[in-house]
């Protein structure tokens, strides 16, 4: 059987559980359907990726301070040199592969603060190298959104055009790329890759537990001038909501989706100061799903906190910071249970939460149906993906005696 060389690329192993969960879903498919594939990664946290997924990994950027703000002349010069070195390193890595997969993630959006010469530039280098060297680059189940910043938009658009294959996690993403001038006529839409992960076993919640997924939220790329104001309002509103739950005698479990969220957890624990409020330690989307499955309800901000809660079948209310969250909730039949993360109104949030709990039994049935449909759609997509990216190996395996 032909040994296909497959690379996976992205900000993987860097502390974001959603990104790592998308990788886990793709690796699960490769190991089940393409055991002949030899897989390695070019990623943000190579040590973590190798330890968790048992694949070789290389650091994405030559300059280790890539995502720190450079103010000194030496750091600025090092970043500049790093861009040139990364162009050579990326091309050399791409050249060693038959296929490179970018697994999920919001790689074509700027809904959170983002500089053009960070990941957008890295993605452009990847796709350009693939086109020049004849390696198929596949953007699989990615998120996209309109990008206002011109340099970022130019890099995102060019990277998408250079990719050999594109699919998206929602219709909004495909529409956004079409609006940017990318031909999306042959691009597919399917549920987020995390819906392909195993569902947790349903568990009872005798204590009425509520999971609250928090985020170190400062707005998006276009909100930099009022980032602190947005963060303060988000934190104050979320803290008031947690305090109201505690006053009703409800245990609250604080969830995160990225290492940077720890400061928000600490602030809420200090402000509420109750034994009813505890912080979960989660190292994967499976951990997040298990926490959500053990709760009566979930209120969450991060996109993949929402995915995990919905996948677990738990009634969920979204503190939505982007259209992708609204689209996800609508797709899963809970579109009415969204609240703006930029303008958290604790009183209104409590009203929405009570409404959510009033219809909990009905919502659980809805989620069971939507999860089954999502799983089937992803199975069909993975079949298509194999046909497109691995035609030679699929043919060889069918012809083998």
PDB file of N, CA, C and O in Angstrom, residues 108-148:
ATOM      1  N   UNK A 108      -9.648  31.714   8.455  1.00  0.00           N
ATOM      2  CA  UNK A 108      -9.964  32.715   7.442  1.00  0.00           C
ATOM      3  C   UNK A 108     -10.832  33.830   8.022  1.00  0.00           C
ATOM      4  O   UNK A 108     -11.645  34.416   7.323  1.00  0.00           O
ATOM      5  N   UNK A 109     -10.645  34.113   9.295  1.00  0.00           N
ATOM      6  CA  UNK A 109     -11.430  35.153   9.941  1.00  0.00           C
ATOM      7  C   UNK A 109     -10.545  35.984  10.865  1.00  0.00           C
ATOM      8  O   UNK A 109      -9.414  35.606  11.174  1.00  0.00           O
ATOM      9  N   UNK A 110     -11.092  37.119  11.304  1.00  0.00           N
ATOM     10  CA  UNK A 110     -10.384  37.998  12.240  1.00  0.00           C
ATOM     11  C   UNK A 110     -11.371  38.467  13.301  1.00  0.00           C
ATOM     12  O   UNK A 110     -11.405  39.636  13.659  1.00  0.00           O
ATOM     13  N   UNK A 111     -12.190  37.531  13.803  1.00  0.00           N
ATOM     14  CA  UNK A 111     -13.183  37.881  14.815  1.00  0.00           C
ATOM     15  C   UNK A 111     -12.540  38.144  16.173  1.00  0.00           C
ATOM     16  O   UNK A 111     -13.180  38.700  17.062  1.00  0.00           O
ATOM     17  N   UNK A 112     -11.285  37.734  16.335  1.00  0.00           N
ATOM     18  CA  UNK A 112     -10.494  38.069  17.512  1.00  0.00           C
ATOM     19  C   UNK A 112      -9.267  38.836  17.041  1.00  0.00           C
ATOM     20  O   UNK A 112      -8.880  38.748  15.870  1.00  0.00           O
ATOM     21  N   UNK A 113      -8.606  39.617  17.921  1.00  0.00           N
ATOM     22  CA  UNK A 113      -7.463  40.435  17.497  1.00  0.00           C
ATOM     23  C   UNK A 113      -6.405  39.634  16.749  1.00  0.00           C
ATOM     24  O   UNK A 113      -6.001  38.561  17.186  1.00  0.00           O
ATOM     25  N   UNK A 114      -5.973  40.170  15.607  1.00  0.00           N
ATOM     26  CA  UNK A 114      -5.092  39.438  14.708  1.00  0.00           C
ATOM     27  C   UNK A 114      -4.277  40.415  13.882  1.00  0.00           C
ATOM     28  O   UNK A 114      -4.818  41.393  13.353  1.00  0.00           O
ATOM     29  N   UNK A 115      -2.968  40.154  13.763  1.00  0.00           N
ATOM     30  CA  UNK A 115      -2.108  40.966  12.916  1.00  0.00           C
ATOM     31  C   UNK A 115      -1.862  40.238  11.590  1.00  0.00           C
ATOM     32  O   UNK A 115      -1.684  39.019  11.575  1.00  0.00           O
ATOM     33  N   UNK A 116      -1.829  40.957  10.462  1.00  0.00           N
ATOM     34  CA  UNK A 116      -1.682  40.291   9.164  1.00  0.00           C
ATOM     35  C   UNK A 116      -0.403  39.487   9.021  1.00  0.00           C
ATOM     36  O   UNK A 116      -0.388  38.450   8.351  1.00  0.00           O
ATOM     37  N   UNK A 117       0.686  39.951   9.671  1.00  0.00           N
ATOM     38  CA  UNK A 117       1.958  39.259   9.473  1.00  0.00           C
ATOM     39  C   UNK A 117       2.171  38.128  10.483  1.00  0.00           C
ATOM     40  O   UNK A 117       3.260  37.575  10.564  1.00  0.00           O
ATOM     41  N   UNK A 118       1.119  37.786  11.216  1.00  0.00           N
ATOM     42  CA  UNK A 118       1.159  36.614  12.088  1.00  0.00           C
ATOM     43  C   UNK A 118       0.652  35.399  11.342  1.00  0.00           C
ATOM     44  O   UNK A 118       1.216  34.986  10.325  1.00  0.00           O
ATOM     45  N   UNK A 119      -0.470  34.832  11.817  1.00  0.00           N
ATOM     46  CA  UNK A 119      -0.959  33.605  11.187  1.00  0.00           C
ATOM     47  C   UNK A 119      -1.452  33.795   9.746  1.00  0.00           C
ATOM     48  O   UNK A 119      -1.236  32.901   8.909  1.00  0.00           O
ATOM     49  N   UNK A 120      -2.107  34.914   9.379  1.00  0.00           N
ATOM     50  CA  UNK A 120      -2.503  35.059   7.967  1.00  0.00           C
ATOM     51  C   UNK A 120      -1.322  34.930   6.998  1.00  0.00           C
ATOM     52  O   UNK A 120      -1.442  34.302   5.944  1.00  0.00           O
ATOM     53  N   UNK A 121      -0.181  35.507   7.377  1.00  0.00           N
ATOM     54  CA  UNK A 121       1.016  35.383   6.540  1.00  0.00           C
ATOM     55  C   UNK A 121       1.494  33.942   6.493  1.00  0.00           C
ATOM     56  O   UNK A 121       1.868  33.428   5.424  1.00  0.00           O
ATOM     57  N   UNK A 122       1.464  33.257   7.645  1.00  0.00           N
ATOM     58  CA  UNK A 122       1.894  31.853   7.684  1.00  0.00           C
ATOM     59  C   UNK A 122       1.008  30.987   6.806  1.00  0.00           C
ATOM     60  O   UNK A 122       1.490  30.090   6.094  1.00  0.00           O
ATOM     61  N   UNK A 123      -0.300  31.243   6.830  1.00  0.00           N
ATOM     62  CA  UNK A 123      -1.223  30.469   5.999  1.00  0.00           C
ATOM     63  C   UNK A 123      -0.990  30.746   4.522  1.00  0.00           C
ATOM     64  O   UNK A 123      -1.030  29.826   3.686  1.00  0.00           O
ATOM     65  N   UNK A 124      -0.714  32.002   4.190  1.00  0.00           N
ATOM     66  CA  UNK A 124      -0.406  32.341   2.801  1.00  0.00           C
ATOM     67  C   UNK A 124       0.852  31.609   2.327  1.00  0.00           C
ATOM     68  O   UNK A 124       0.888  31.065   1.219  1.00  0.00           O
ATOM     69  N   UNK A 125       1.900  31.610   3.172  1.00  0.00           N
ATOM     70  CA  UNK A 125       3.125  30.893   2.806  1.00  0.00           C
ATOM     71  C   UNK A 125       2.836  29.417   2.539  1.00  0.00           C
ATOM     72  O   UNK A 125       3.361  28.821   1.594  1.00  0.00           O
ATOM     73  N   UNK A 126       2.001  28.817   3.383  1.00  0.00           N
ATOM     74  CA  UNK A 126       1.651  27.398   3.217  1.00  0.00           C
ATOM     75  C   UNK A 126       0.985  27.163   1.869  1.00  0.00           C
ATOM     76  O   UNK A 126       1.403  26.276   1.101  1.00  0.00           O
ATOM     77  N   UNK A 127      -0.077  27.930   1.590  1.00  0.00           N
ATOM     78  CA  UNK A 127      -0.843  27.694   0.374  1.00  0.00           C
ATOM     79  C   UNK A 127      -0.041  28.027  -0.884  1.00  0.00           C
ATOM     80  O   UNK A 127      -0.144  27.333  -1.907  1.00  0.00           O
ATOM     81  N   UNK A 128       0.773  29.089  -0.817  1.00  0.00           N
ATOM     82  CA  UNK A 128       1.623  29.432  -1.961  1.00  0.00           C
ATOM     83  C   UNK A 128       2.665  28.347  -2.206  1.00  0.00           C
ATOM     84  O   UNK A 128       2.921  27.969  -3.361  1.00  0.00           O
ATOM     85  N   UNK A 129       3.241  27.819  -1.130  1.00  0.00           N
ATOM     86  CA  UNK A 129       4.227  26.740  -1.273  1.00  0.00           C
ATOM     87  C   UNK A 129       3.579  25.504  -1.878  1.00  0.00           C
ATOM     88  O   UNK A 129       4.166  24.839  -2.742  1.00  0.00           O
ATOM     89  N   UNK A 130       2.371  25.193  -1.438  1.00  0.00           N
ATOM     90  CA  UNK A 130       1.671  24.045  -1.991  1.00  0.00           C
ATOM     91  C   UNK A 130       1.430  24.185  -3.474  1.00  0.00           C
ATOM     92  O   UNK A 130       1.638  23.238  -4.251  1.00  0.00           O
ATOM     93  N   UNK A 131       0.997  25.368  -3.893  1.00  0.00           N
ATOM     94  CA  UNK A 131       0.739  25.582  -5.311  1.00  0.00           C
ATOM     95  C   UNK A 131       2.024  25.501  -6.133  1.00  0.00           C
ATOM     96  O   UNK A 131       2.051  24.880  -7.220  1.00  0.00           O
ATOM     97  N   UNK A 132       3.108  26.096  -5.627  1.00  0.00           N
ATOM     98  CA  UNK A 132       4.373  26.104  -6.369  1.00  0.00           C
ATOM     99  C   UNK A 132       5.014  24.721  -6.446  1.00  0.00           C
ATOM    100  O   UNK A 132       5.616  24.362  -7.463  1.00  0.00           O
ATOM    101  N   UNK A 133       4.861  23.938  -5.379  1.00  0.00           N
ATOM    102  CA  UNK A 133       5.578  22.664  -5.289  1.00  0.00           C
ATOM    103  C   UNK A 133       4.719  21.449  -5.620  1.00  0.00           C
ATOM    104  O   UNK A 133       5.193  20.316  -5.569  1.00  0.00           O
ATOM    105  N   UNK A 134       3.460  21.671  -5.948  1.00  0.00           N
ATOM    106  CA  UNK A 134       2.596  20.569  -6.343  1.00  0.00           C
ATOM    107  C   UNK A 134       2.061  19.742  -5.185  1.00  0.00           C
ATOM    108  O   UNK A 134       1.638  18.592  -5.388  1.00  0.00           O
ATOM    109  N   UNK A 135       2.064  20.288  -3.989  1.00  0.00           N
ATOM    110  CA  UNK A 135       1.494  19.595  -2.823  1.00  0.00           C
ATOM    111  C   UNK A 135       0.070  20.110  -2.604  1.00  0.00           C
ATOM    112  O   UNK A 135      -0.151  21.319  -2.550  1.00  0.00           O
ATOM    113  N   UNK A 136      -0.885  19.204  -2.490  1.00  0.00           N
ATOM    114  CA  UNK A 136      -2.279  19.611  -2.288  1.00  0.00           C
ATOM    115  C   UNK A 136      -2.464  20.126  -0.866  1.00  0.00           C
ATOM    116  O   UNK A 136      -2.217  19.408   0.091  1.00  0.00           O
ATOM    117  N   UNK A 137      -2.939  21.359  -0.748  1.00  0.00           N
ATOM    118  CA  UNK A 137      -3.251  21.952   0.554  1.00  0.00           C
ATOM    119  C   UNK A 137      -4.768  22.008   0.696  1.00  0.00           C
ATOM    120  O   UNK A 137      -5.454  22.564  -0.166  1.00  0.00           O
ATOM    121  N   UNK A 138      -5.284  21.440   1.780  1.00  0.00           N
ATOM    122  CA  UNK A 138      -6.724  21.365   2.004  1.00  0.00           C
ATOM    123  C   UNK A 138      -7.106  22.127   3.265  1.00  0.00           C
ATOM    124  O   UNK A 138      -6.592  21.850   4.352  1.00  0.00           O
ATOM    125  N   UNK A 139      -7.978  23.104   3.110  1.00  0.00           N
ATOM    126  CA  UNK A 139      -8.555  23.817   4.249  1.00  0.00           C
ATOM    127  C   UNK A 139      -9.858  23.097   4.586  1.00  0.00           C
ATOM    128  O   UNK A 139     -10.852  23.236   3.874  1.00  0.00           O
ATOM    129  N   UNK A 140      -9.866  22.326   5.652  1.00  0.00           N
ATOM    130  CA  UNK A 140     -10.964  21.397   5.926  1.00  0.00           C
ATOM    131  C   UNK A 140     -11.822  21.895   7.088  1.00  0.00           C
ATOM    132  O   UNK A 140     -11.344  22.007   8.221  1.00  0.00           O
ATOM    133  N   UNK A 141     -13.070  22.213   6.803  1.00  0.00           N
ATOM    134  CA  UNK A 141     -13.992  22.625   7.851  1.00  0.00           C
ATOM    135  C   UNK A 141     -13.584  23.897   8.558  1.00  0.00           C
ATOM    136  O   UNK A 141     -13.793  24.040   9.759  1.00  0.00           O
ATOM    137  N   UNK A 142     -13.032  24.848   7.803  1.00  0.00           N
ATOM    138  CA  UNK A 142     -12.506  26.063   8.438  1.00  0.00           C
ATOM    139  C   UNK A 142     -13.599  27.106   8.620  1.00  0.00           C
ATOM    140  O   UNK A 142     -14.655  27.065   7.987  1.00  0.00           O
ATOM    141  N   UNK A 143     -13.319  28.065   9.500  1.00  0.00           N
ATOM    142  CA  UNK A 143     -14.209  29.194   9.706  1.00  0.00           C
ATOM    143  C   UNK A 143     -13.689  30.406   8.957  1.00  0.00           C
ATOM    144  O   UNK A 143     -12.482  30.610   8.831  1.00  0.00           O
ATOM    145  N   UNK A 144     -14.616  31.215   8.438  1.00  0.00           N
ATOM    146  CA  UNK A 144     -14.257  32.440   7.737  1.00  0.00           C
ATOM    147  C   UNK A 144     -15.264  33.517   8.108  1.00  0.00           C
ATOM    148  O   UNK A 144     -16.386  33.227   8.527  1.00  0.00           O
ATOM    149  N   UNK A 145     -14.855  34.771   7.945  1.00  0.00           N
ATOM    150  CA  UNK A 145     -15.724  35.901   8.243  1.00  0.00           C
ATOM    151  C   UNK A 145     -15.203  37.111   7.479  1.00  0.00           C
ATOM    152  O   UNK A 145     -14.031  37.141   7.081  1.00  0.00           O
ATOM    153  N   UNK A 146     -16.049  38.105   7.253  1.00  0.00           N
ATOM    154  CA  UNK A 146     -15.570  39.322   6.600  1.00  0.00           C
ATOM    155  C   UNK A 146     -14.405  39.937   7.375  1.00  0.00           C
ATOM    156  O   UNK A 146     -14.421  39.965   8.602  1.00  0.00           O
ATOM    157  N   UNK A 147     -13.399  40.410   6.638  1.00  0.00           N
ATOM    158  CA  UNK A 147     -12.203  40.995   7.249  1.00  0.00           C
ATOM    159  C   UNK A 147     -12.080  42.437   6.774  1.00  0.00           C
ATOM    160  O   UNK A 147     -11.961  42.698   5.578  1.00  0.00           O
ATOM    161  N   UNK A 148     -12.092  43.367   7.714  1.00  0.00           N
ATOM    162  CA  UNK A 148     -12.048  44.789   7.363  1.00  0.00           C
ATOM    163  C   UNK A 148     -10.631  45.262   7.044  1.00  0.00           C
ATOM    164  O   UNK A 148     -10.425  46.073   6.135  1.00  0.00           O
TER     165      UNK A 148
END
